[in-house]
Short mmCIF file of C-alpha atoms and ligand atoms in Angstrom, two decimals:
data_model
loop_
_atom_site.label_atom_id
_atom_site.label_comp_id
_atom_site.label_asym_id
_atom_site.label_seq_id
_atom_site.Cartn_x
_atom_site.Cartn_y
_atom_site.Cartn_z
CA UNK A 1 77.96 92.64 112.48
CA UNK A 2 80.70 90.93 110.49
CA UNK A 3 84.20 90.71 111.85
CA UNK A 4 86.97 92.20 109.73
CA UNK A 5 88.28 88.71 108.98
CA UNK A 6 84.86 87.49 107.83
CA UNK A 7 84.40 90.52 105.60
CA UNK A 8 87.82 90.06 104.05
CA UNK A 9 87.25 86.36 103.44
CA UNK A 10 83.90 87.00 101.73
CA UNK A 11 85.39 89.77 99.61
CA UNK A 12 88.31 87.64 98.45
CA UNK A 13 86.07 84.69 97.61
CA UNK A 14 83.89 87.03 95.55
CA UNK A 15 86.89 88.59 93.78
CA UNK A 16 88.42 85.20 92.98
CA UNK A 17 85.14 84.14 91.42
CA UNK A 18 84.88 87.29 89.29
CA UNK A 19 88.51 87.38 88.23
CA UNK A 20 88.37 83.74 87.18
CA UNK A 21 85.48 84.34 84.80
CA UNK A 22 86.21 87.86 83.55
CA UNK A 23 89.97 88.27 83.46
CA UNK A 24 91.38 89.96 80.34
CA UNK A 25 95.03 89.35 79.53
CA UNK A 26 97.65 90.87 77.25
CA UNK A 27 101.23 90.22 76.19
CA UNK A 28 103.82 92.87 76.98
CA UNK A 29 107.49 93.67 76.66
CA UNK A 30 108.76 93.11 80.23
CA UNK A 31 110.04 96.71 80.24
CA UNK A 32 106.39 97.83 80.16
CA UNK A 33 105.13 95.31 82.71
CA UNK A 34 106.15 97.00 85.97
CA UNK A 35 103.36 96.63 88.53
CA UNK A 36 101.36 94.24 86.35
CA UNK A 37 100.26 90.77 87.50
CA UNK A 38 101.61 87.63 85.79
CA UNK A 39 99.01 85.31 84.26
CA UNK A 40 101.23 82.22 83.95
CA UNK A 41 104.45 81.27 85.75
CA UNK A 42 107.71 82.29 84.12
CA UNK A 43 110.04 79.30 83.62
CA UNK A 44 113.61 79.34 82.44
CA UNK A 45 114.84 77.30 79.49
CA UNK A 46 118.45 77.99 80.42
CA UNK A 47 120.76 78.14 83.41
CA UNK A 48 121.87 81.49 84.84
CA UNK A 49 124.75 82.01 84.76
CA UNK A 50 125.05 79.80 81.67
CA UNK A 51 128.63 78.72 82.55
CA UNK A 52 131.02 78.77 85.51
CA UNK A 53 132.51 82.27 85.54
CA UNK A 54 134.82 84.48 87.54
CA UNK A 55 133.50 86.63 90.38
CA UNK A 56 136.71 88.73 90.38
CA UNK A 57 139.44 90.22 88.24
CA UNK A 58 142.46 87.95 88.92
CA UNK A 59 144.05 84.66 87.88
CA UNK A 60 142.37 81.32 87.25
CA UNK A 61 144.45 78.26 88.11
CA UNK A 62 144.50 74.79 89.65
CA UNK A 63 144.77 74.80 93.43
CA UNK A 64 147.09 71.77 93.09
CA UNK A 65 149.57 73.85 91.03
CA UNK A 66 149.81 76.49 93.71
CA UNK A 67 152.93 76.43 95.84
CA UNK A 68 152.67 79.59 97.93
CA UNK A 69 155.15 82.21 96.74
CA UNK A 70 155.74 80.32 93.45
CA UNK A 71 155.78 81.90 90.02
CA UNK A 72 153.24 80.55 87.49
CA UNK A 73 153.49 81.35 83.76
CA UNK A 74 150.39 83.12 82.40
CA UNK A 75 149.21 80.98 79.49
CA UNK A 76 146.10 82.90 78.29
CA UNK A 77 144.01 86.01 78.82
CA UNK A 78 140.24 85.62 79.31
CA UNK A 79 138.16 88.79 79.22
CA UNK A 80 134.35 88.66 79.74
CA UNK A 81 132.62 87.59 76.53
CA UNK A 82 135.49 85.38 75.31
CA UNK A 83 135.73 81.59 75.10
CA UNK A 84 138.73 80.23 77.02
CA UNK A 85 141.01 77.30 76.12
CA UNK A 86 141.64 74.45 78.54
CA UNK A 87 144.17 75.58 81.14
CA UNK A 88 147.65 74.23 80.44
CA UNK A 89 149.08 72.33 83.43
CA UNK A 90 151.25 74.37 85.77
CA UNK A 91 150.02 77.74 84.42
CA UNK A 92 147.55 80.49 85.33
CA UNK A 93 145.06 82.36 83.11
CA UNK A 94 144.61 86.11 83.48
CA UNK A 95 140.83 86.44 83.95
CA UNK A 96 138.25 89.19 84.44
CA UNK A 97 134.89 89.40 86.24
CA UNK A 98 132.16 87.55 84.38
CA UNK A 99 134.57 85.68 82.07
CA UNK A 100 134.10 81.89 81.70
CA UNK A 101 136.44 79.72 83.76
CA UNK A 102 138.93 77.85 81.54
CA UNK A 103 138.36 74.06 81.69
CA UNK A 104 140.77 72.60 84.22
CA UNK A 105 140.95 75.69 86.47
CA UNK A 106 139.32 75.25 89.88
CA UNK A 107 139.79 78.65 91.52
CA UNK A 108 140.32 82.33 90.85
CA UNK A 109 142.78 84.28 92.99
CA UNK A 110 141.83 87.96 93.13
CA UNK A 111 144.38 90.28 91.54
CA UNK A 112 144.99 92.15 94.80
CA UNK A 113 146.69 88.95 96.10
CA UNK A 114 148.85 88.50 92.97
CA UNK A 115 151.95 90.16 91.60
CA UNK A 116 152.53 90.15 87.85
CA UNK A 117 156.16 89.59 86.82
CA UNK A 118 156.50 89.81 83.04
CA UNK A 119 154.61 86.85 81.52
CA UNK A 120 154.22 85.18 84.91
CA UNK A 121 152.41 85.82 88.16
CA UNK A 122 153.57 85.36 91.76
CA UNK A 123 150.88 84.23 94.21
CA UNK A 124 151.43 84.08 97.95
CA UNK A 125 147.81 83.25 98.76
CA UNK A 126 146.66 79.70 99.60
CA UNK A 127 143.49 79.41 97.48
CA UNK A 128 140.67 76.89 98.05
CA UNK A 129 138.88 74.93 95.31
CA UNK A 130 135.89 76.91 94.02
CA UNK A 131 137.19 80.23 95.33
CA UNK A 132 135.73 83.22 93.41
CA UNK A 133 133.93 80.96 90.94
CA UNK A 134 130.25 81.60 90.26
CA UNK A 135 128.77 78.26 89.33
CA UNK A 136 126.61 77.67 86.25
CA UNK A 137 122.95 77.67 87.33
CA UNK A 138 123.80 79.18 90.72
CA UNK A 139 121.06 81.82 90.28
CA UNK A 140 118.59 79.90 88.11
CA UNK A 141 118.57 76.20 87.23
CA UNK A 142 117.56 75.22 83.71
CA UNK A 143 113.80 74.45 83.68
CA UNK A 144 113.10 76.14 87.01
CA UNK A 145 109.96 78.20 87.64
CA UNK A 146 111.41 81.61 88.42
CA UNK A 147 108.27 83.64 89.09
CA UNK A 148 104.91 82.14 90.05
CA UNK A 149 101.63 83.14 88.38
CA UNK A 150 99.78 85.82 90.31
CA UNK A 151 102.92 87.79 91.14
CA UNK A 152 102.81 91.58 90.83
CA UNK A 153 105.98 92.39 88.91
CA UNK A 154 108.58 94.58 90.60
CA UNK A 155 111.74 95.90 88.94
CA UNK A 156 113.83 92.89 90.03
CA UNK A 157 111.25 90.51 88.48
CA UNK A 158 111.60 92.31 85.15
CA UNK A 159 115.38 91.83 85.32
CA UNK A 160 114.96 88.17 86.22
CA UNK A 161 112.71 87.64 83.20
CA UNK A 162 115.27 89.37 80.98
CA UNK A 163 118.11 87.30 82.49
CA UNK A 164 116.64 84.14 80.97
CA UNK A 165 116.18 85.78 77.58
CA UNK A 166 112.39 86.12 77.64
CA UNK A 167 111.20 89.14 75.65
CA UNK A 168 107.45 89.08 76.32
CA UNK A 169 105.22 88.23 79.26
CA UNK A 170 101.52 87.55 79.64
CA UNK A 171 99.95 89.84 82.21
CA UNK A 172 96.48 90.79 83.38
CA UNK A 173 95.07 93.78 81.49
CA UNK A 174 94.62 96.98 83.44
CA UNK A 175 91.49 96.80 85.57
CA UNK A 176 88.95 99.33 84.27
CA UNK A 177 87.38 100.94 87.31
CA UNK A 178 84.54 103.47 87.18
CA UNK A 179 84.14 105.67 90.26
CA UNK A 180 81.63 108.26 91.41
CA UNK A 181 81.02 110.28 94.53
CA UNK A 182 77.59 110.80 96.03
CA UNK A 183 76.55 113.86 98.01
CA UNK A 184 74.62 117.09 97.41
CA UNK A 185 77.21 118.82 99.59
CA UNK A 186 80.19 118.02 97.33
CA UNK A 187 81.99 120.58 95.18
CA UNK A 188 85.11 120.26 93.07
CA UNK A 189 88.25 122.18 94.06
CA UNK A 190 88.67 125.33 92.00
CA UNK A 191 85.05 126.34 92.61
CA UNK A 192 84.01 128.59 95.51
CA UNK A 193 82.44 126.86 98.48
CA UNK A 194 78.85 127.88 99.29
CA UNK A 195 77.34 127.47 102.76
CA UNK A 196 76.89 123.81 103.64
CA UNK A 197 79.28 122.54 100.97
CA UNK A 198 82.61 120.69 101.22
CA UNK A 199 85.21 119.76 98.65
CA UNK A 200 85.23 116.32 97.07
CA UNK A 201 88.52 115.28 98.66
CA UNK A 202 87.75 111.56 98.46
CA UNK A 203 88.05 111.73 94.68
CA UNK A 204 91.73 112.54 94.95
CA UNK A 205 92.41 109.88 97.57
CA UNK A 206 90.61 107.21 95.59
CA UNK A 207 92.18 108.10 92.25
CA UNK A 208 95.58 107.94 93.93
CA UNK A 209 94.96 104.62 95.63
CA UNK A 210 93.55 103.01 92.48
CA UNK A 211 96.22 104.52 90.26
CA UNK A 212 98.91 103.07 92.49
CA UNK A 213 97.45 99.61 91.81
CA UNK A 214 97.69 100.20 88.07
CA UNK A 215 93.94 100.61 87.54
CA UNK A 216 92.58 102.54 84.60
CA UNK A 217 90.06 104.82 86.28
CA UNK A 218 87.03 106.56 84.77
CA UNK A 219 85.75 109.31 87.04
CA UNK A 220 82.02 109.90 86.60
CA UNK A 221 82.17 112.79 89.04
CA UNK A 222 79.73 113.91 91.70
CA UNK A 223 76.26 112.37 91.73
CA UNK A 224 73.45 114.10 93.66
CA UNK A 225 71.63 112.38 96.51
CA UNK A 226 68.82 111.20 94.29
CA UNK A 227 67.68 107.67 93.48
CA UNK A 228 67.19 108.12 89.76
CA UNK A 229 70.52 109.93 89.31
CA UNK A 230 72.31 107.23 91.29
CA UNK A 231 70.70 104.44 89.21
CA UNK A 232 71.72 106.16 86.02
CA UNK A 233 75.28 106.66 87.25
CA UNK A 234 75.50 102.97 88.17
CA UNK A 235 74.39 101.87 84.71
CA UNK A 236 76.88 104.20 83.09
CA UNK A 237 79.63 102.98 85.42
CA UNK A 238 79.02 99.31 84.73
CA UNK A 239 79.23 99.68 80.96
CA UNK A 240 82.72 98.81 79.75
CA UNK A 241 84.24 98.53 83.22
CA UNK A 242 85.51 95.65 85.35
CA UNK A 243 84.60 97.26 88.67
CA UNK A 244 82.34 100.03 89.94
CA UNK A 245 83.43 101.83 93.07
CA UNK A 246 81.44 104.54 94.82
CA UNK A 247 81.98 106.69 97.82
CA UNK A 248 79.31 107.84 100.27
CA UNK A 249 75.60 107.17 100.52
CA UNK A 250 75.85 103.53 101.61
CA UNK A 251 74.34 104.00 105.07
CA UNK A 252 70.64 103.60 105.64
CA UNK A 253 69.79 107.30 106.03
CA UNK A 254 67.06 108.96 103.96
CA UNK A 255 69.71 110.66 101.85
CA UNK A 256 71.60 107.46 101.17
CA UNK A 257 70.43 106.18 97.80
CA UNK A 258 73.21 103.81 96.78
CA UNK A 259 71.55 100.88 98.47
CA UNK A 260 68.15 101.24 96.78
CA UNK A 261 69.76 102.13 93.44
CA UNK A 262 71.93 99.04 93.53
CA UNK A 263 69.06 96.78 94.49
CA UNK A 264 67.22 98.09 91.41
CA UNK A 265 70.22 97.74 89.07
CA UNK A 266 71.77 94.56 90.40
CA UNK A 267 72.30 93.11 93.83
CA UNK A 268 73.79 94.32 97.05
CA UNK A 269 75.07 93.11 100.37
CA UNK A 270 75.58 96.03 102.73
CA UNK A 271 77.67 95.16 105.68
CA UNK A 272 78.10 96.57 109.05
CA UNK A 273 81.62 95.48 109.78
CA UNK A 274 82.96 95.62 113.32
CA UNK A 275 85.72 98.05 112.37
CA UNK A 276 86.47 101.66 113.18
CA UNK A 277 86.64 103.75 111.17
CA UNK A 278 84.72 102.05 108.45
CA UNK A 279 81.24 100.81 108.70
CA UNK A 280 79.21 100.75 106.49
CA UNK A 281 80.73 99.02 103.45
CA UNK A 282 78.99 97.46 100.47
CA UNK A 283 79.67 94.64 98.03
CA UNK A 284 77.46 93.87 95.06
CA UNK A 285 76.94 93.72 91.32
CA UNK A 286 75.63 96.22 88.83
CA UNK A 287 74.30 93.81 86.23
CA UNK A 288 77.28 91.45 86.13
CA UNK A 289 79.93 94.03 87.08
CA UNK A 290 81.42 93.83 90.57
CA UNK A 291 80.56 96.75 92.86
CA UNK A 292 82.24 98.13 95.96
CA UNK A 293 80.64 100.93 97.99
CA UNK A 294 82.96 102.82 100.33
CA UNK A 295 81.74 105.01 103.18
CA UNK A 296 81.85 108.78 102.64
CA UNK A 297 83.81 109.85 105.70
CA UNK A 298 87.30 110.57 104.40
CA UNK A 299 89.18 108.45 106.93
CA UNK A 300 86.64 105.63 106.69
CA UNK A 301 86.92 105.66 102.95
CA UNK A 302 90.73 105.62 103.12
CA UNK A 303 90.95 102.90 105.76
CA UNK A 304 88.34 100.62 104.20
CA UNK A 305 90.07 101.01 100.86
CA UNK A 306 93.40 99.99 102.36
CA UNK A 307 92.08 97.14 104.47
CA UNK A 308 89.22 95.76 102.32
CA UNK A 309 88.92 97.26 98.85
CA UNK A 310 92.63 97.02 98.04
CA UNK A 311 92.85 93.27 98.71
CA UNK A 312 89.66 92.91 96.63
CA UNK A 313 91.08 94.89 93.71
CA UNK A 314 94.37 93.00 93.88
CA UNK A 315 92.56 89.68 93.76
CA UNK A 316 90.39 90.89 90.85
CA UNK A 317 93.68 91.64 89.11
CA UNK A 318 94.67 88.01 89.63
CA UNK A 319 97.25 88.65 92.34
CA UNK A 320 97.87 85.80 94.79
CA UNK A 321 99.30 87.58 97.83
CA UNK A 322 96.80 90.28 98.67
CA UNK A 323 96.45 90.37 102.44
CA UNK A 324 97.69 93.50 104.22
CA UNK A 325 101.05 92.52 105.71
CA UNK A 326 101.42 93.32 109.37
CA UNK A 327 104.64 93.52 111.36
CA UNK A 328 105.01 93.65 115.15
CA UNK A 329 106.21 97.07 116.25
CA UNK A 330 106.38 98.71 119.66
CA UNK A 331 103.65 101.23 120.43
CA UNK A 332 105.05 104.41 121.95
CA UNK A 333 101.54 105.50 122.90
CA UNK A 334 98.64 104.37 125.02
CA UNK A 335 95.22 103.35 123.72
CA UNK A 336 93.25 102.99 126.91
CA UNK A 337 89.72 102.37 125.56
CA UNK A 338 88.74 98.83 124.60
CA UNK A 339 85.84 98.65 122.14
CA UNK A 340 84.00 95.76 120.44
CA UNK A 341 85.43 96.98 117.12
CA UNK A 342 88.74 96.35 115.37
CA UNK A 343 90.30 99.79 115.12
CA UNK A 344 92.64 101.02 112.44
CA UNK A 345 94.80 103.65 114.10
CA UNK A 346 96.78 106.16 112.07
CA UNK A 347 100.38 105.92 113.23
CA UNK A 348 103.87 106.79 112.13
CA UNK A 349 107.23 105.15 112.84
CA UNK A 350 109.52 107.28 114.98
CA UNK A 351 113.32 107.49 115.05
CA UNK A 352 113.46 105.12 118.04
CA UNK A 353 111.80 102.37 115.97
CA UNK A 354 108.46 102.64 117.77
CA UNK A 355 105.11 104.01 116.64
CA UNK A 356 103.60 107.41 117.37
CA UNK A 357 99.86 107.96 117.25
CA UNK A 358 98.22 110.86 115.43
CA UNK A 359 96.48 112.81 118.20
CA UNK A 360 93.10 113.16 116.42
CA UNK A 361 91.67 109.79 115.40
CA UNK A 362 88.22 111.03 114.25
CA UNK A 363 86.82 109.58 111.01
CA UNK A 364 86.62 113.03 109.41
CA UNK A 365 90.25 113.97 110.07
CA UNK A 366 91.96 113.31 106.75
CA UNK A 367 95.13 114.98 108.09
CA UNK A 368 95.69 111.80 110.10
CA UNK A 369 96.00 109.75 106.89
CA UNK A 370 98.39 112.20 105.26
CA UNK A 371 100.57 112.26 108.39
CA UNK A 372 100.57 108.50 108.95
CA UNK A 373 102.89 105.98 107.28
CA UNK A 374 100.74 103.02 108.28
CA UNK A 375 97.84 101.69 110.31
CA UNK A 376 97.78 99.73 113.50
CA UNK A 377 95.23 96.96 113.25
CA UNK A 378 94.02 96.87 116.84
CA UNK A 379 91.85 93.87 117.79
CA UNK A 380 88.50 94.28 119.54
CA UNK A 381 88.26 94.25 123.31
CA UNK A 382 91.88 95.20 124.02
CA UNK A 383 93.84 98.19 125.21
CA UNK A 384 97.38 99.21 124.32
CA UNK A 385 99.95 100.04 126.98
CA UNK A 386 103.02 102.01 125.88
CA UNK A 387 105.85 99.59 125.06
CA UNK A 388 103.55 96.78 123.90
CA UNK A 389 103.97 95.19 120.49
CA UNK A 390 101.14 95.99 118.08
CA UNK A 391 100.26 94.88 114.58
CA UNK A 392 101.51 97.59 112.21
CA UNK A 393 100.62 97.66 108.53
CA UNK A 394 102.95 100.01 106.63
CA UNK A 395 101.57 101.80 103.58
CA UNK A 396 104.80 101.14 101.64
CA UNK A 397 104.26 103.99 99.25
P1 AMP B 401 77.94 109.57 103.72
O1 AMP B 401 78.68 108.29 103.72
O2 AMP B 401 77.42 109.94 102.38
O3 AMP B 401 76.88 109.59 104.77
O4 AMP B 401 79.00 110.69 104.11
C1 AMP B 401 79.62 110.68 105.38
C2 AMP B 401 80.45 111.93 105.58
O5 AMP B 401 81.48 111.98 104.62
C3 AMP B 401 79.69 113.22 105.39
O6 AMP B 401 80.18 114.16 106.34
C4 AMP B 401 80.04 113.65 103.99
O7 AMP B 401 79.93 115.03 103.81
C5 AMP B 401 81.46 113.18 103.88
N1 AMP B 401 81.80 112.89 102.48
C6 AMP B 401 81.06 112.10 101.66
N2 AMP B 401 81.62 112.03 100.45
C7 AMP B 401 82.74 112.78 100.50
C8 AMP B 401 83.76 113.09 99.55
N3 AMP B 401 83.70 112.63 98.29
N4 AMP B 401 84.77 113.88 99.95
C9 AMP B 401 84.82 114.36 101.21
N5 AMP B 401 83.90 114.08 102.14
C10 AMP B 401 82.86 113.32 101.81
MG1 MG B 402 76.16 111.38 101.69
#
């Protein structure tokens, strides 16, 4: 059996290889690039802010001219968007937030500390040089790389790009993912359930998880437990897609046809990974198209997506930072059984800042995933005592 770390490493190496050779890119208005991955670093050809400017509404002056309690004549008015004159000696300039600092001024005294008297201002405050001045280039230096390649763009990134005047960015095209669900027992919601049947709940989980990563998903529906049907579905899925993802049928039972179908249509490595829930899991190719096979059990499918398929998809999309990010949080529960497997426990943060455990941790209990706000990644061979720090991976969605 592979360890979780070995499986993840192999997956990421495979995804890096595929994304390098197959990546499609496009140029977008940054306003349309939320959640997309940058192809090349964004660099600034200007400084932000472009000039020293005021952080406050108030008066710009020279610290040396300031005798506390003295009256200074106001020699100019500088609203944001205007171009100031050099500051005449022994005077102050009325100034507003964001307005450029007049040459010669070395501080801004906020208006709450000033008293206007006709065309002059009385200032009792002892200002320091640089006070309330935002320096040119304080946010971004001219020529600086502001966002590295491989970054998934969040709202603040889009603003940062706009702040340096860039109106288009090169991003990775949406990953085209074809999915299907194997199982003679599966039925779509909206239809009555006959004896022995269950609803295809994994479809909804998978579409949600892939959609959240910005994938363009083609759903090929439910495929019966039949070798020929599975082979045909694989061929259809590979055409015009960047990734094929299936759910169910990857074990080695008589009714599991994904393995044989994939061996006929491409290549396959099925893995037994030392994780719970989760094994089995499959990586392969249909023709030249990357393939991921998730287990059918709803919790296994969800957890392996989060912990293995998601990093894979992110790397296929060209993203650099793809590893699930764990934080140390106190367990407010006991996990008394050590097993040789890494376990992904469904947990939720409580008001006291600790973690509660969903009482039913079975691999068929999808309620646990809906209730949870993250997983504990619990290493093999260990137990958890209440109060111990554990490795918590929040879902962040
Ligand atoms: P399998 O991996 O095909 O052996 O399926 C393992 C378990 O997951 C079985 O109990 C299946 O009925 C169930 N299962 C498989 N696919 C789905 C699905 N799409 N939605 C809900 N349950 C499923
Ligand atoms: Mg099955």
